[in-house]
Each structure stands twice: as C-alpha cells, then as structure tokens.
Coordinates of N, CA and C in Angstrom, one line a residue:
M1 N 0.9 -1.4 -0.1 CA 0.0 0.2 -0.1 C 1.3 1.5 -0.5
E2 N 0.5 2.4 -0.7 CA 1.1 3.0 -1.0 C 0.9 4.6 -0.2
V3 N 1.0 5.8 0.0 CA 0.8 6.4 1.2 C 0.1 7.3 0.0
S4 N -0.1 8.3 0.2 CA -0.4 9.2 -1.0 C 0.0 10.3 -0.7
E5 N 0.1 11.6 -1.5 CA 1.5 12.7 -1.0 C 0.9 13.5 0.1
S6 N -1.2 13.5 0.4 CA -2.0 14.0 1.7 C -1.3 13.6 2.5
R7 N -1.4 12.6 2.6 CA -1.3 12.1 4.3 C 0.3 11.6 5.0
K8 N 1.2 11.9 3.8 CA 2.8 11.8 4.3 C 2.5 13.2 5.8
M9 N 3.4 12.1 6.6 CA 3.7 12.7 7.4 C 4.4 14.7 6.9
G10 N 4.3 15.7 7.6 CA 4.2 17.0 7.2 C 5.9 17.2 7.3
S11 N 6.4 18.1 6.8 CA 8.1 18.2 6.9 C 8.4 18.1 7.8
D12 N 7.2 19.2 8.9 CA 7.7 19.6 10.5 C 7.7 18.1 11.8
S13 N 6.9 17.2 11.0 CA 7.0 16.4 12.3 C 7.9 15.7 13.0
L14 N 8.7 15.4 11.7 CA 9.9 14.6 12.1 C 10.9 14.5 11.5
T15 N 11.4 16.2 11.5 CA 13.1 16.5 10.2 C 14.0 15.4 10.5
E16 N 14.6 16.0 9.9 CA 16.5 15.4 9.8 C 17.1 15.8 10.5
S17 N 17.1 16.6 11.4 CA 17.6 16.8 12.9 C 17.2 15.8 13.2
K18 N 16.1 16.0 13.8 CA 15.4 15.4 14.4 C 15.9 13.5 14.6
V19 N 16.2 13.6 13.3 CA 16.3 11.7 13.1 C 17.3 11.4 13.3
E20 N 18.2 12.5 13.1 CA 19.5 12.4 13.5 C 19.5 12.6 15.5
E21 N 18.8 13.2 15.8 CA 19.2 13.2 17.4 C 18.6 11.9 17.8
I22 N 17.4 11.5 17.7 CA 16.9 10.4 18.0 C 18.1 9.0 17.4
C23 N 17.7 9.0 17.2 CA 19.6 7.8 16.0 C 20.7 7.6 16.9
R24 N 20.6 9.3 18.0 CA 22.6 9.8 19.0 C 21.1 9.3 20.0
D25 N 20.4 8.8 20.3 CA 20.5 9.1 22.0 C 20.2 7.5 21.8
C26 N 19.5 6.6 20.5 CA 19.0 5.4 20.9 C 19.8 4.4 20.5
F27 N 20.7 5.4 19.9 CA 21.1 3.8 19.0 C 23.1 3.5 19.9
V28 N 23.1 4.6 21.0 CA 24.8 5.3 21.0 C 25.0 4.3 22.0
S29 N 24.4 2.9 22.9 CA 25.4 1.6 23.0 C 25.4 1.2 22.0
E30 N 24.4 0.8 20.9 CA 24.3 -0.7 20.0 C 25.7 -0.2 19.1
S31 N 25.7 -1.4 18.3 CA 26.8 -1.5 17.3 C 26.5 -0.2 16.5
E32 N 27.7 -0.7 15.2 CA 27.5 0.7 14.3 C 26.6 0.2 13.4
R33 N 26.0 -1.1 13.3 CA 25.0 -1.7 12.4 C 23.3 -2.0 12.4
I34 N 23.3 -1.7 13.6 CA 22.4 -1.1 14.3 C 21.9 0.3 14.7
A35 N 22.5 1.2 14.5 CA 22.9 2.4 14.8 C 22.7 3.1 13.3
E36 N 22.7 2.6 12.2 CA 23.0 2.5 10.7 C 21.7 2.1 9.8
T37 N 21.6 0.9 10.2 CA 19.5 0.3 10.0 C 19.0 0.7 10.5
G38 N 19.4 1.5 11.5 CA 18.2 2.6 12.8 C 17.6 4.1 12.1
E39 N 18.8 4.3 11.7 CA 18.9 5.8 10.8 C 17.8 5.5 9.6
K40 N 18.3 4.3 9.0 CA 18.0 3.7 7.9 C 16.7 4.2 8.0
F41 N 16.4 2.6 9.1 CA 15.0 2.7 8.4 C 14.0 3.6 9.4
L42 N 14.7 4.8 9.9 CA 13.7 6.2 10.7 C 13.6 6.8 9.4
D43 N 13.9 7.5 7.9 CA 14.1 7.8 7.0 C 12.9 7.3 6.0
Y44 N 13.2 6.0 5.9 CA 11.9 5.1 5.6 C 10.2 5.9 6.2
F45 N 10.6 5.7 7.7 CA 9.6 5.8 8.1 C 8.6 7.3 8.1
V46 N 9.9 8.4 7.9 CA 9.1 9.5 7.7 C 8.3 9.7 6.2
K47 N 9.5 8.7 4.9 CA 8.9 9.0 3.7 C 7.5 8.3 3.7
N48 N 7.1 7.1 4.3 CA 5.9 7.1 3.7 C 4.8 5.8 5.4
A49 N 5.5 7.0 6.1 CA 4.3 7.3 7.0 C 3.0 7.9 6.6
S50 N 2.1 8.2 7.1 CA 0.7 8.9 7.5 C 1.4 10.2 8.6
A51 N 0.4 11.2 8.2 CA 0.7 12.4 8.7 C -0.1 12.4 9.8
D52 N -0.2 11.4 10.4 CA -0.3 10.9 11.7 C 0.4 10.2 12.4
G53 N 1.8 9.6 11.2 CA 3.2 9.8 12.0 C 2.4 7.6 12.2
V54 N 2.1 7.0 11.2 CA 1.6 5.7 11.1 C 2.0 4.9 10.1
L55 N 3.0 3.9 10.7 CA 3.1 3.6 9.1 C 2.9 1.8 8.9
F56 N 2.3 1.8 8.0 CA 0.9 1.0 7.8 C 2.1 -0.2 6.5
K57 N 2.9 -0.4 7.3 CA 4.1 -1.9 6.3 C 3.9 -3.1 7.4
T58 N 4.0 -4.5 6.0 CA 5.1 -5.0 7.7 C 6.9 -5.7 7.2
I59 N 7.2 -6.1 8.7 CA 7.9 -6.0 8.3 C 8.7 -6.9 7.1
K60 N 7.9 -7.5 6.5 CA 8.4 -7.8 5.6 C 8.8 -7.5 4.7
E61 N 7.4 -5.8 4.4 CA 8.0 -5.4 3.5 C 8.4 -4.0 3.7
I62 N 8.9 -4.1 4.5 CA 10.4 -2.5 5.4 C 11.7 -3.7 4.9
T63 N 11.8 -4.8 5.3 CA 13.0 -5.9 4.5 C 13.8 -5.6 3.6
T64 N 12.7 -5.8 2.3 CA 12.0 -5.8 1.5 C 13.1 -4.5 1.3
D65 N 11.8 -3.9 0.9 CA 12.4 -1.9 0.3 C 14.2 -1.6 0.8
N66 N 14.1 -2.5 2.0 CA 15.6 -1.9 2.8 C 16.4 -2.2 2.2
N67 N 16.5 -3.5 2.4 CA 17.1 -4.5 2.1 C 17.7 -5.4 3.3
I68 N 17.3 -4.8 4.5 CA 17.5 -4.8 5.3 C 17.5 -6.1 5.8
P69 N 18.1 -7.5 6.7 CA 18.0 -8.9 7.8 C 17.0 -8.4 8.5
H70 N 15.8 -9.5 8.4 CA 15.4 -9.3 9.4 C 15.7 -8.7 10.4
Q71 N 16.5 -10.3 11.4 CA 16.9 -9.5 12.5 C 17.8 -8.5 13.2
T72 N 18.3 -7.7 12.2 CA 18.3 -6.6 12.4 C 17.4 -6.1 12.5
L73 N 16.6 -5.5 11.6 CA 15.3 -4.9 11.4 C 14.7 -4.8 12.9
S74 N 14.4 -6.8 13.1 CA 14.1 -6.2 14.8 C 14.2 -6.1 15.9
K75 N 15.5 -5.9 16.3 CA 16.3 -5.3 16.6 C 15.9 -3.7 16.9
V76 N 16.5 -3.4 16.0 CA 16.3 -1.6 16.0 C 15.4 -1.7 16.0
L77 N 13.8 -2.0 16.0 CA 12.5 -1.3 16.3 C 12.3 -2.0 17.4
K78 N 13.3 -3.1 18.7 CA 13.2 -3.5 19.4 C 13.6 -1.9 20.5
V79 N 15.1 -1.6 19.7 CA 15.4 -0.4 20.8 C 14.8 1.0 20.7
L80 N 13.8 1.2 19.8 CA 13.5 2.3 19.4 C 12.2 1.8 20.2
E81 N 11.3 0.8 19.9 CA 10.3 1.0 21.3 C 10.9 1.0 22.4
D82 N 11.5 0.5 23.0 CA 12.1 0.1 24.5 C 12.2 1.7 24.9
K83 N 13.2 2.8 23.7 CA 13.2 3.5 24.4 C 11.7 4.6 24.4
G84 N 10.8 4.5 24.0 CA 9.5 4.9 23.6 C 9.1 5.7 22.6
V85 N 10.9 5.3 21.4 CA 10.4 6.6 19.9 C 8.9 5.7 19.5
I86 N 8.8 4.4 19.4 CA 7.8 4.2 18.2 C 6.7 2.8 19.6
Y87 N 5.4 2.8 18.6 CA 5.0 2.2 19.1 C 4.5 0.8 18.3
R88 N 4.3 -0.7 18.4 CA 3.9 -1.3 17.9 C 2.8 -1.8 17.5
R89 N 1.4 -2.0 16.7 CA -0.1 -2.4 17.4 C -0.6 -3.3 16.0
N90 N -0.7 -4.5 16.1 CA -1.6 -5.5 14.7 C -1.2 -4.2 13.3
G91 N 0.1 -5.4 13.2 CA 0.4 -4.9 11.7 C 0.8 -2.9 11.7
I92 N 0.8 -2.3 12.2 CA 1.4 -0.6 12.3 C 2.3 -0.3 12.9
I93 N 3.0 0.3 12.7 CA 4.5 1.1 13.5 C 3.9 2.1 13.5
G94 N 4.0 2.9 14.9 CA 3.4 4.2 14.9 C 4.7 5.5 15.9
L95 N 5.0 6.6 15.2 CA 5.9 7.7 16.2 C 5.1 8.2 17.5
T96 N 5.2 7.8 19.2 CA 4.4 8.2 19.5 C 4.5 9.7 20.1
K97 N 3.4 10.0 20.6 CA 3.1 11.7 20.3 C 5.0 12.7 21.0
K98 N 5.2 12.0 21.7 CA 6.2 13.4 22.2 C 7.3 13.0 21.2
H99 N 7.5 11.9 20.1 CA 8.3 12.7 19.3 C 7.3 12.7 17.9
N100 N 6.1 12.8 17.7 CA 5.2 13.3 17.0 C 5.0 14.7 16.0

C-alpha cells in the first residue's frame, strides 16, 4: 500500500535533525550496524508514514524495500520501542506523541 502525498507526514513532524538526534540517543550503546540500520529505518519511516505518524507496512515489506535483514530490523524496532520512540500494534508502527 502506498501512502498518498496528502497523507504523508508533514515536514515539521519528524525532521532530518530530529531523526539524527533520536538515532544518537537510542543507538549510542548499540553496534554501528544497528545504528546505521536505525537511521535508515527512520528515514524510511519519514518518507512512508501517514500524517499521523503511522506506518502501515509489514516487517517483510520494510526489510524487502530497504534490503535489511529481518533480525537486524527487529533489533532496531525493539530498541526504538524500548526507548519510547515508536509503538507497534497489529501490523502498524507508530511514532509516539512526544516525537510526533
């Protein structure tokens, strides 16, 4: 499912500098590979999420679209979820209100 232009996140919702800040905060104690994958995922999230900060993609779609191993993406999502950046529910990944 592709998100229409009007539904994509606003430019002020999650900026490039905010993505970098989140990555620094969340992945400082992780390996370089996890940190790079985390930044890649967040860039993908910004481009594909709805204006409400929700990504309607399966893990398989995300790994295929970004050529990321499933295990690596799972680790990234777990770190982001543990740090309160995202939430996962029934096939969606959402940005928490404090980051939206």
